[in-house]
mmCIF file of N, CA and C in Angstrom:
data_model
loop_
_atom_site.group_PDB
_atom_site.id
_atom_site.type_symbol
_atom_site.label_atom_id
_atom_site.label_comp_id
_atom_site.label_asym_id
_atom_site.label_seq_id
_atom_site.Cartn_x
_atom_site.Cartn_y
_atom_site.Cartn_z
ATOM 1 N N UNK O 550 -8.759 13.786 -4.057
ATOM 2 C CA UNK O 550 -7.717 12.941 -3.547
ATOM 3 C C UNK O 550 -8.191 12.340 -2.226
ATOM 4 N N UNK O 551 -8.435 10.879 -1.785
ATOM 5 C CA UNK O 551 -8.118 10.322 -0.926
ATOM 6 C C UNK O 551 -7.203 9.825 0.137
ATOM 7 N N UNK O 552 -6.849 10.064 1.073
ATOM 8 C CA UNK O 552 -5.391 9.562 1.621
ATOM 9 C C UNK O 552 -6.111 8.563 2.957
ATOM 10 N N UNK O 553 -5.341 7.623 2.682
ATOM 11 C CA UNK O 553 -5.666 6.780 4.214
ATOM 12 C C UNK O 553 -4.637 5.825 3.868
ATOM 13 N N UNK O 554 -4.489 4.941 5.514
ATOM 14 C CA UNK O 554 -3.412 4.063 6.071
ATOM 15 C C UNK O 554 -3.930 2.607 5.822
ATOM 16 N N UNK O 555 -3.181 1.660 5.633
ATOM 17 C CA UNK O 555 -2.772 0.308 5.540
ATOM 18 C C UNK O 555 -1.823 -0.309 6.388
ATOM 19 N N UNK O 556 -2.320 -1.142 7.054
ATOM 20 C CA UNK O 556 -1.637 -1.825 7.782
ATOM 21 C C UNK O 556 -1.790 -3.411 7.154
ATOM 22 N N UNK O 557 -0.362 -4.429 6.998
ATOM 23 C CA UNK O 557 -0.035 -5.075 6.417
ATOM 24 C C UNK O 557 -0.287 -6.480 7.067
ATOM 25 N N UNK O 558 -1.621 -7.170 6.877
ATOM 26 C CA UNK O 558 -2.160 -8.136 8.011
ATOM 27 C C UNK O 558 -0.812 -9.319 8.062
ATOM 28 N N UNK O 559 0.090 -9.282 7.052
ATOM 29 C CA UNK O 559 1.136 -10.632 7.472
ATOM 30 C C UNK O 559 2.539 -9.912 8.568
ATOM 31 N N UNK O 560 2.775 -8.882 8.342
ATOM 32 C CA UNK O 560 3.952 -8.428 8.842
ATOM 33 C C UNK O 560 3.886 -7.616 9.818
ATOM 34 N N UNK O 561 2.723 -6.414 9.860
ATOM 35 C CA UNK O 561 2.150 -5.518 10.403
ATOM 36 C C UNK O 561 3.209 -3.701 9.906
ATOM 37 N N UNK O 562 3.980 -3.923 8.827
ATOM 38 C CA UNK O 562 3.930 -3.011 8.057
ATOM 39 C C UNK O 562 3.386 -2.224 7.695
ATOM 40 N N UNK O 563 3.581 -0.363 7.726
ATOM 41 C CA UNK O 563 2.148 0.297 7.685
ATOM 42 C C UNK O 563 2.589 1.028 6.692
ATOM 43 N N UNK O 564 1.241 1.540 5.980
ATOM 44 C CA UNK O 564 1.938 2.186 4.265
ATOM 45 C C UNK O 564 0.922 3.791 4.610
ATOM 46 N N UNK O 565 1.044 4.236 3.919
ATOM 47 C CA UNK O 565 -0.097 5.513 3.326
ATOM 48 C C UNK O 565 -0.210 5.206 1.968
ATOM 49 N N UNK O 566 -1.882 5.229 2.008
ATOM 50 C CA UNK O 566 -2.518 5.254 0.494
ATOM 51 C C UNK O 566 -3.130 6.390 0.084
ATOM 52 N N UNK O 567 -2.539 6.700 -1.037
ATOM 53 C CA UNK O 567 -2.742 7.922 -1.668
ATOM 54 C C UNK O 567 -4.019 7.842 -3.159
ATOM 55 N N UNK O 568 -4.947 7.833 -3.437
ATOM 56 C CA UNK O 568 -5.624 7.774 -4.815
ATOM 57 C C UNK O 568 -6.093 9.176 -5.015
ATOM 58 N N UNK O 569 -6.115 9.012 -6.451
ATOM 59 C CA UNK O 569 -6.379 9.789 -7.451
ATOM 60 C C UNK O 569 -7.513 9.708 -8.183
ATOM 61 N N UNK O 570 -8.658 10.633 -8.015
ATOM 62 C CA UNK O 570 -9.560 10.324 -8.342
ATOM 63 C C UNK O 570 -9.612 10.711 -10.783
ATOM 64 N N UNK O 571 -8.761 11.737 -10.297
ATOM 65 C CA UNK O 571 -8.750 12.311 -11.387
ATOM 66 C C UNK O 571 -7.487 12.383 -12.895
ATOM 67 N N UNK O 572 -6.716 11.284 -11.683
ATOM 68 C CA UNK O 572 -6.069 9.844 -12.805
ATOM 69 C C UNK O 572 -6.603 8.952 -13.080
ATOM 70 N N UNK O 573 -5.900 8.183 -14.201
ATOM 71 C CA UNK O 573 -6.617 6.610 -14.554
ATOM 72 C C UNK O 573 -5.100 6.069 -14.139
ATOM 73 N N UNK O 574 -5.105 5.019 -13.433
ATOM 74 C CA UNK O 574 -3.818 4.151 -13.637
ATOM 75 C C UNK O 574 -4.270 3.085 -14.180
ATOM 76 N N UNK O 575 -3.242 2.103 -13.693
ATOM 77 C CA UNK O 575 -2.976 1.039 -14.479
ATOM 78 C C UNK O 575 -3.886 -0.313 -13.528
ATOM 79 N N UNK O 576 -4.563 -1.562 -14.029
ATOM 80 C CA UNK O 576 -5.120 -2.734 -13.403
ATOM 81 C C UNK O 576 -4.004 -3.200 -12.981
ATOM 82 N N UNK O 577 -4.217 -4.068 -11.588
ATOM 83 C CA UNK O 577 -3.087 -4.699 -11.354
ATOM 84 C C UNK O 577 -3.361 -4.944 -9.863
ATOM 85 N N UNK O 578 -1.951 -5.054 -8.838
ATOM 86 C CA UNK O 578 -2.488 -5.114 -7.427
ATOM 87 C C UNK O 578 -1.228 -4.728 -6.955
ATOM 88 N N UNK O 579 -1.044 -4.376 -5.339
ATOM 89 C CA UNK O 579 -0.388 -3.899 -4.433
ATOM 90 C C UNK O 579 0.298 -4.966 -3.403
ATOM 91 N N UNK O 580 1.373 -5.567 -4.115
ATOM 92 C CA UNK O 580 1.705 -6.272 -3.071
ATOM 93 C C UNK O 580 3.149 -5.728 -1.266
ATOM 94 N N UNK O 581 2.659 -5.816 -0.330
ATOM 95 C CA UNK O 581 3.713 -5.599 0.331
ATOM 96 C C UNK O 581 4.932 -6.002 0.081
ATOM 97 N N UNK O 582 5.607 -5.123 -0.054
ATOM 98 C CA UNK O 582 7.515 -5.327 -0.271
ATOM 99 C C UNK O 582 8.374 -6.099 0.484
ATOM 100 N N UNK O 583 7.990 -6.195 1.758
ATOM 101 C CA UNK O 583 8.603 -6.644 2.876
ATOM 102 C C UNK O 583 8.319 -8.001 2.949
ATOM 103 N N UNK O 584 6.904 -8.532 2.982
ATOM 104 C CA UNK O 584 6.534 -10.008 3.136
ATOM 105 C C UNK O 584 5.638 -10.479 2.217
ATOM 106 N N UNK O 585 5.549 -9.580 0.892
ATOM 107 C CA UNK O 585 4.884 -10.201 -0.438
ATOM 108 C C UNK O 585 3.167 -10.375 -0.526
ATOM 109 N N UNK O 586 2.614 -10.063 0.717
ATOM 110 C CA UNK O 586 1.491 -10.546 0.873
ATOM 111 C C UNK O 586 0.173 -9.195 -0.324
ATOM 112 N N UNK O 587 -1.029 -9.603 -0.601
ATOM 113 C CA UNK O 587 -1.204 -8.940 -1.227
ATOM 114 C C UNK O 587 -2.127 -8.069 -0.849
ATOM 115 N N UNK O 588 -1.899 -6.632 -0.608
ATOM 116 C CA UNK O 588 -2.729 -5.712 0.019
ATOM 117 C C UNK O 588 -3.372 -4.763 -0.516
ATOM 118 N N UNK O 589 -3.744 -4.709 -1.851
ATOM 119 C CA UNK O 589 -5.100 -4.749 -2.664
ATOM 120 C C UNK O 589 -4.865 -4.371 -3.846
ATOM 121 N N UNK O 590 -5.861 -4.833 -4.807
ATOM 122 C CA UNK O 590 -6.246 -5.640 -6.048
ATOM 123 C C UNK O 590 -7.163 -3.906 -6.732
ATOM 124 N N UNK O 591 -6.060 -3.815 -7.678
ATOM 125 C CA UNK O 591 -7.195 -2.173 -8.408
ATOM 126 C C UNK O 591 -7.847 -2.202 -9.788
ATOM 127 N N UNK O 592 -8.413 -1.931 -10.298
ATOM 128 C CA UNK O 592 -9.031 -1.990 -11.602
ATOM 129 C C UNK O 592 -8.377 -0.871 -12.689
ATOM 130 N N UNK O 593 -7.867 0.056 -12.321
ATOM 131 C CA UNK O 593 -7.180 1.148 -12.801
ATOM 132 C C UNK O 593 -8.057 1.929 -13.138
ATOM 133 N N UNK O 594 -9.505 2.410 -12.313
ATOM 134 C CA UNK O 594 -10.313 3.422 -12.728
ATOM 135 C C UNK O 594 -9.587 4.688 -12.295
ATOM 136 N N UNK O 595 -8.765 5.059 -11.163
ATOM 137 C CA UNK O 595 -7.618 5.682 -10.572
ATOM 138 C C UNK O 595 -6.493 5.433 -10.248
ATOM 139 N N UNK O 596 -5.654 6.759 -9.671
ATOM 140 C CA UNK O 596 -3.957 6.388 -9.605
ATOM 141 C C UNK O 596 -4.497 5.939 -8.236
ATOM 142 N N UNK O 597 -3.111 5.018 -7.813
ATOM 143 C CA UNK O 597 -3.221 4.908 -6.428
ATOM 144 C C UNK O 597 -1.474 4.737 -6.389
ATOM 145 N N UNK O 598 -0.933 5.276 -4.871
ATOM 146 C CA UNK O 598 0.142 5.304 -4.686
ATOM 147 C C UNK O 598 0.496 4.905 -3.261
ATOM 148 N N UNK O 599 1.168 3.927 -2.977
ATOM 149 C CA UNK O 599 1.480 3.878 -1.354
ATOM 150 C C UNK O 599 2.961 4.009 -1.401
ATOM 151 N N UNK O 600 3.217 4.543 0.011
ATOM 152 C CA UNK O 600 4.422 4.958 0.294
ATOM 153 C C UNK O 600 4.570 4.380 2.162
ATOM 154 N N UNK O 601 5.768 3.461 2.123
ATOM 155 C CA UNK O 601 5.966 2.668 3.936
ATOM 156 C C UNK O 601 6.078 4.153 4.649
ATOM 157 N N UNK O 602 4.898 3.775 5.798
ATOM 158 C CA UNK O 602 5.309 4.910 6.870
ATOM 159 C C UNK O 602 5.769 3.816 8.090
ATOM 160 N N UNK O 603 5.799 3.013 8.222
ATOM 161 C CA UNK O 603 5.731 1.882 9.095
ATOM 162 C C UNK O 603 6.759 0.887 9.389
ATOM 163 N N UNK O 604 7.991 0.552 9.884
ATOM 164 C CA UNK O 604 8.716 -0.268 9.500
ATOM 165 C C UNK O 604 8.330 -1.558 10.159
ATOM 166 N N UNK O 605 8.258 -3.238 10.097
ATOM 167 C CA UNK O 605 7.575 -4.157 11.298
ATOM 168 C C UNK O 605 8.509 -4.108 12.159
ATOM 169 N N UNK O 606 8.013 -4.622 13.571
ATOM 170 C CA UNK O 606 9.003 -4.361 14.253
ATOM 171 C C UNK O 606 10.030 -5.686 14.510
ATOM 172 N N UNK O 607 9.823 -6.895 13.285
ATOM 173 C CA UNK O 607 10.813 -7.642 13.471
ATOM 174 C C UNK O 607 12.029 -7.008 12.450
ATOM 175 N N UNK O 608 11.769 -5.732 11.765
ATOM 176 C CA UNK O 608 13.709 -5.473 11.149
ATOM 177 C C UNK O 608 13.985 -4.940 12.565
ATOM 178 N N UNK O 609 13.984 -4.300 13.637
ATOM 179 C CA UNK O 609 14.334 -3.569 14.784
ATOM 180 C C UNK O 609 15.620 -5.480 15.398
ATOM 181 N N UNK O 610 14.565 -6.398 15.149
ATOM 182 C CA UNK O 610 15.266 -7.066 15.727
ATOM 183 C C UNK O 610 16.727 -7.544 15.775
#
């Protein structure tokens, strides 16, 4: 298992990325929820899972 952070170059939204070496998921890509932008593109050789640790700080506003 891999774990590392993403930070969201349009919004500055921060996620945790979780992969799986010893799943297969699905092809496809990761787009941010908040401002749509696309923060990466997988082949489905593994799972990968992100979860927001980050909120931007324009919802505060």
């Amino acid at each position: 298992m891999k774990r590392g952070d993403v930070i969201c170059p349009q919004c500055n939204a921060g996620f945790r990325r979780i992969e799986l070496a010893s799943r297969s998921g699905k092809p496809g890509e990761f787009r941010c929820p908040l401002c749509d932008q696309v923060l990466e593109v997988f082949d489905g050789s593994t799972e990968i899972a992100y979860r927001i640790t980050v909120a931007p700080e324009k919802l505060f506003e």
